[in-house]
Tab-separated table of C-alpha atoms in Angstrom:
chain	number	residue	atom	x	y	z
A	19	MET	CA	0.000	0.000	0.000
A	20	GLY	CA	1.177	3.510	-0.759
A	21	GLY	CA	-0.706	5.289	2.014
A	22	SER	CA	-3.780	7.474	2.211
A	23	LEU	CA	-4.817	10.977	1.237
A	24	ARG	CA	-7.697	13.099	2.521
A	25	VAL	CA	-9.243	15.463	-0.016
A	26	ALA	CA	-12.016	18.012	0.599
A	27	VAL	CA	-14.140	19.237	-2.312
A	28	LEU	CA	-15.703	22.512	-1.190
A	29	GLY	CA	-17.633	25.404	-2.700
A	30	ALA	CA	-20.953	27.210	-2.745
A	31	PRO	CA	-24.152	25.175	-3.203
A	32	GLY	CA	-24.968	24.328	-6.812
A	33	VAL	CA	-21.511	24.773	-8.342
A	34	GLY	CA	-21.204	21.076	-9.227
A	35	LYS	CA	-19.066	19.540	-6.485
A	36	THR	CA	-20.972	16.258	-6.381
A	37	ALA	CA	-21.208	16.118	-10.188
A	38	ILE	CA	-17.422	16.419	-10.457
A	39	ILE	CA	-16.860	13.672	-7.894
A	40	ARG	CA	-19.382	11.339	-9.521
A	41	GLN	CA	-17.844	11.815	-12.951
A	42	PHE	CA	-14.441	10.999	-11.485
A	43	LEU	CA	-15.591	7.920	-9.610
A	44	PHE	CA	-18.447	6.501	-11.669
A	45	GLY	CA	-18.429	8.268	-15.037
A	46	ASP	CA	-21.994	9.513	-14.717
A	47	TYR	CA	-23.661	12.925	-14.557
A	48	PRO	CA	-26.952	13.688	-12.790
A	49	GLU	CA	-29.143	15.708	-15.163
A	50	ARG	CA	-31.174	17.069	-12.252
A	51	HIS	CA	-29.458	19.059	-9.566
A	52	ARG	CA	-30.263	17.821	-6.098
A	53	PRO	CA	-28.705	19.649	-3.142
A	54	THR	CA	-26.306	17.449	-1.188
A	55	ASP	CA	-27.972	16.442	2.054
A	56	GLY	CA	-25.065	16.843	4.452
A	57	PRO	CA	-21.425	15.953	3.881
A	58	ARG	CA	-20.604	12.687	2.145
A	59	LEU	CA	-17.410	10.674	2.151
A	60	TYR	CA	-16.173	8.607	-0.789
A	61	ARG	CA	-13.317	6.121	-0.398
A	62	PRO	CA	-11.864	5.050	-3.761
A	63	ALA	CA	-8.451	3.494	-4.300
A	64	VAL	CA	-5.994	5.068	-6.761
A	65	LEU	CA	-3.001	3.393	-8.387
A	66	LEU	CA	0.054	5.661	-8.555
A	67	ASP	CA	3.404	4.389	-9.831
A	68	GLY	CA	2.526	0.853	-8.865
A	69	ALA	CA	1.370	1.766	-5.344
A	70	VAL	CA	-2.257	1.812	-4.223
A	71	TYR	CA	-3.408	4.864	-2.269
A	72	ASP	CA	-6.616	4.991	-0.271
A	73	LEU	CA	-8.362	8.227	-1.047
A	74	SER	CA	-10.961	9.881	1.196
A	75	ILE	CA	-12.956	12.498	-0.718
A	76	ARG	CA	-15.208	14.699	1.376
A	77	ASP	CA	-18.135	16.307	-0.429
A	78	GLY	CA	-20.122	18.916	1.448
A	79	ASP	CA	-20.808	22.593	1.967
A	80	VAL	CA	-18.868	24.345	4.681
A	81	ALA	CA	-21.434	26.790	5.977
A	82	GLY	CA	-24.541	24.914	4.930
A	83	PRO	CA	-26.953	25.196	2.012
A	84	GLY	CA	-27.830	28.727	0.976
A	85	SER	CA	-25.393	30.362	3.371
A	86	SER	CA	-22.479	32.629	2.659
A	87	PRO	CA	-19.081	32.645	4.378
A	88	GLY	CA	-19.290	36.358	5.018
A	89	GLY	CA	-18.326	36.460	8.677
A	90	PRO	CA	-16.744	34.264	11.354
A	91	GLU	CA	-20.067	33.734	13.101
A	92	GLU	CA	-21.354	31.877	10.030
A	93	TRP	CA	-18.629	29.241	10.097
A	94	PRO	CA	-18.711	26.034	12.126
A	95	ASP	CA	-15.763	24.868	14.173
A	96	PRO	CA	-13.147	23.869	11.564
A	97	LYS	CA	-12.485	20.650	13.488
A	98	ASP	CA	-16.063	19.589	12.702
A	99	TRP	CA	-15.367	19.357	8.989
A	100	SER	CA	-11.702	18.367	9.110
A	101	LEU	CA	-10.103	21.525	7.722
A	102	GLN	CA	-7.045	20.995	9.853
A	103	ASP	CA	-6.229	17.411	8.887
A	104	THR	CA	-7.068	17.528	5.172
A	105	ASP	CA	-4.182	16.783	2.812
A	106	ALA	CA	-5.502	18.656	-0.245
A	107	PHE	CA	-8.411	20.909	-1.206
A	108	VAL	CA	-10.506	21.342	-4.359
A	109	LEU	CA	-12.361	24.670	-4.239
A	110	VAL	CA	-15.072	24.695	-6.901
A	111	TYR	CA	-16.859	27.717	-8.347
A	112	ASP	CA	-19.264	28.247	-11.251
A	113	ILE	CA	-17.607	30.238	-14.068
A	114	CYS	CA	-20.974	31.963	-14.632
A	115	SER	CA	-21.372	33.060	-10.997
A	116	PRO	CA	-19.156	35.777	-9.480
A	117	ASP	CA	-20.728	35.109	-6.065
A	118	SER	CA	-19.464	31.520	-6.140
A	119	PHE	CA	-15.962	32.823	-6.900
A	120	ASP	CA	-16.166	35.155	-3.897
A	121	TYR	CA	-17.236	32.136	-1.838
A	122	VAL	CA	-14.102	30.277	-2.925
A	123	LYS	CA	-11.987	33.313	-2.060
A	124	ALA	CA	-13.417	33.290	1.469
A	125	LEU	CA	-12.904	29.528	1.732
A	126	ARG	CA	-9.248	29.844	0.822
A	127	GLN	CA	-8.769	32.495	3.481
A	128	ARG	CA	-10.524	30.354	6.066
A	129	ILE	CA	-8.305	27.379	5.252
A	130	ALA	CA	-5.184	29.513	5.705
A	131	GLU	CA	-6.425	30.803	9.053
A	132	THR	CA	-7.260	27.401	10.491
A	133	ARG	CA	-4.128	25.444	9.551
A	134	PRO	CA	-2.173	24.678	12.744
A	135	ALA	CA	1.117	26.500	13.206
A	136	GLY	CA	3.944	24.452	11.755
A	137	ALA	CA	1.635	22.146	9.817
A	138	PRO	CA	2.625	21.412	6.210
A	139	GLU	CA	0.845	23.530	3.646
A	140	ALA	CA	-1.995	21.643	1.954
A	141	PRO	CA	-2.215	22.151	-1.818
A	142	ILE	CA	-5.304	23.986	-3.020
A	143	LEU	CA	-6.695	23.662	-6.539
A	144	VAL	CA	-9.294	26.245	-7.557
A	145	VAL	CA	-11.623	24.763	-10.171
A	146	GLY	CA	-13.978	26.673	-12.431
A	147	ASN	CA	-16.788	24.279	-13.314
A	148	LYS	CA	-19.409	24.490	-16.105
A	149	ARG	CA	-16.924	25.271	-18.872
A	150	ASP	CA	-19.634	24.064	-21.273
A	151	ARG	CA	-21.362	27.392	-20.517
A	152	GLN	CA	-18.323	29.384	-21.632
A	153	ARG	CA	-20.347	32.142	-23.316
A	154	LEU	CA	-22.005	33.066	-20.015
A	155	ARG	CA	-18.834	33.338	-17.936
A	156	PHE	CA	-18.483	36.425	-15.725
A	157	GLY	CA	-14.780	37.075	-16.290
A	158	PRO	CA	-11.909	36.191	-18.645
A	159	ARG	CA	-10.180	32.899	-17.868
A	160	ARG	CA	-6.666	34.291	-18.115
A	161	ALA	CA	-7.323	37.054	-15.598
A	162	LEU	CA	-8.902	34.682	-13.090
A	163	ALA	CA	-6.127	32.126	-13.538
A	164	ALA	CA	-3.454	34.789	-12.998
A	165	LEU	CA	-5.178	36.040	-9.853
A	166	VAL	CA	-5.442	32.551	-8.367
A	167	ARG	CA	-1.944	31.418	-9.310
A	168	ARG	CA	0.002	34.579	-8.535
A	169	GLY	CA	-2.123	36.297	-5.921
A	170	TRP	CA	-3.504	33.301	-4.045
A	171	ARG	CA	-0.619	30.914	-4.821
A	172	CYS	CA	-3.053	28.125	-5.662
A	173	GLY	CA	-3.462	25.895	-8.682
A	174	TYR	CA	-6.141	26.753	-11.232
A	175	LEU	CA	-8.082	24.651	-13.724
A	176	GLU	CA	-11.429	24.729	-15.502
A	177	CYS	CA	-13.616	21.726	-16.206
A	178	SER	CA	-17.046	20.596	-17.283
A	179	ALA	CA	-18.575	17.959	-15.044
A	180	LYS	CA	-21.438	17.610	-17.515
A	181	TYR	CA	-19.173	16.528	-20.377
A	182	ASN	CA	-16.417	14.987	-18.246
A	183	TRP	CA	-13.883	17.490	-19.591
A	184	HIS	CA	-10.699	17.843	-17.496
A	185	VAL	CA	-12.282	16.054	-14.520
A	186	LEU	CA	-9.625	13.347	-14.425
A	187	ARG	CA	-6.917	15.942	-14.995
A	188	LEU	CA	-8.228	17.880	-12.008
A	189	PHE	CA	-7.677	15.003	-9.597
A	190	ARG	CA	-4.443	13.934	-11.272
A	191	GLU	CA	-2.927	17.386	-10.715
A	192	LEU	CA	-4.190	17.626	-7.157
A	193	LEU	CA	-2.890	14.209	-6.129
A	194	ARG	CA	0.449	14.825	-7.793
A	195	CYS	CA	0.921	18.039	-5.815
A	196	ALA	CA	-0.228	16.474	-2.540
A	197	LEU	CA	2.070	13.471	-2.816
A	198	VAL	CA	5.088	15.474	-3.943
A	199	ARG	CA	4.665	17.836	-0.993
A	200	ALA	CA	4.279	14.937	1.406
A	201	ARG	CA	7.380	13.204	-0.003
A	202	PRO	CA	9.718	15.910	-1.352
A	203	ALA	CA	12.403	13.411	-2.397
A	204	HIS	CA	9.983	11.454	-4.541
A	205	PRO	CA	10.030	12.213	-8.301
A	206	ALA	CA	7.001	13.802	-9.910
A	207	LEU	CA	4.131	11.368	-9.583
A	208	ARG	CA	1.841	10.337	-12.379
A	209	LEU	CA	-1.680	8.982	-12.226
A	210	GLN	CA	-1.263	5.673	-14.017
A	211	GLY	CA	-4.250	3.556	-13.362
A	212	ALA	CA	-7.852	3.525	-12.473
A	213	LEU	CA	-10.406	4.021	-9.800
A	214	HIS	CA	-12.629	1.213	-8.599
A	215	PRO	CA	-15.273	0.536	-9.804
A	216	ALA	CA	-14.887	2.734	-12.895
A	217	ARG	CA	-11.686	2.549	-14.910
A	218	CYS	CA	-10.223	5.905	-15.955
A	219	SER	CA	-7.559	6.700	-18.519
A	220	LEU	CA	-5.213	9.640	-18.770
A	221	MET	CA	-6.196	12.632	-20.832
């Protein structure tokens, strides 16, 4: 066994967090949006360079459906949703919704504030979902990517959960960063295999 990794997929309600996870794990897309009823935990196994890693993917809203992370009083205790012991974060926003991008901005700040002193920095990948609705986006991709990468010092990627575009790449990049940070002497890691029960191939 290669070990385990804890990943949190967070973002405002309705941005497509569950759709992204389900495309990654099962290769399906729910045509009807149904709000996630409380946090869910998925436990797939990933094959990386011949080693099997147990992955824990947490899917759930931080401040609850319909809420906004505008002030500290609106946030639960970070220990309740495992901010402090998560190995990597996927922060999802809707490229057509500036409010969902502001939500991600607040999430990133909250993560930085709640990491214990001396704890290793957890990689954060900001993901713009619904790329299939490109014509309705609220801002240019290059400007948003530059802000996230240079200003926030986070990774940036856009995907379409509906058409399964860049979904595998999203998790490949996140896991590569998380494992390289956890094992600095290890060469760059590559997602080689598949998830159970759905087999995935590299894009």
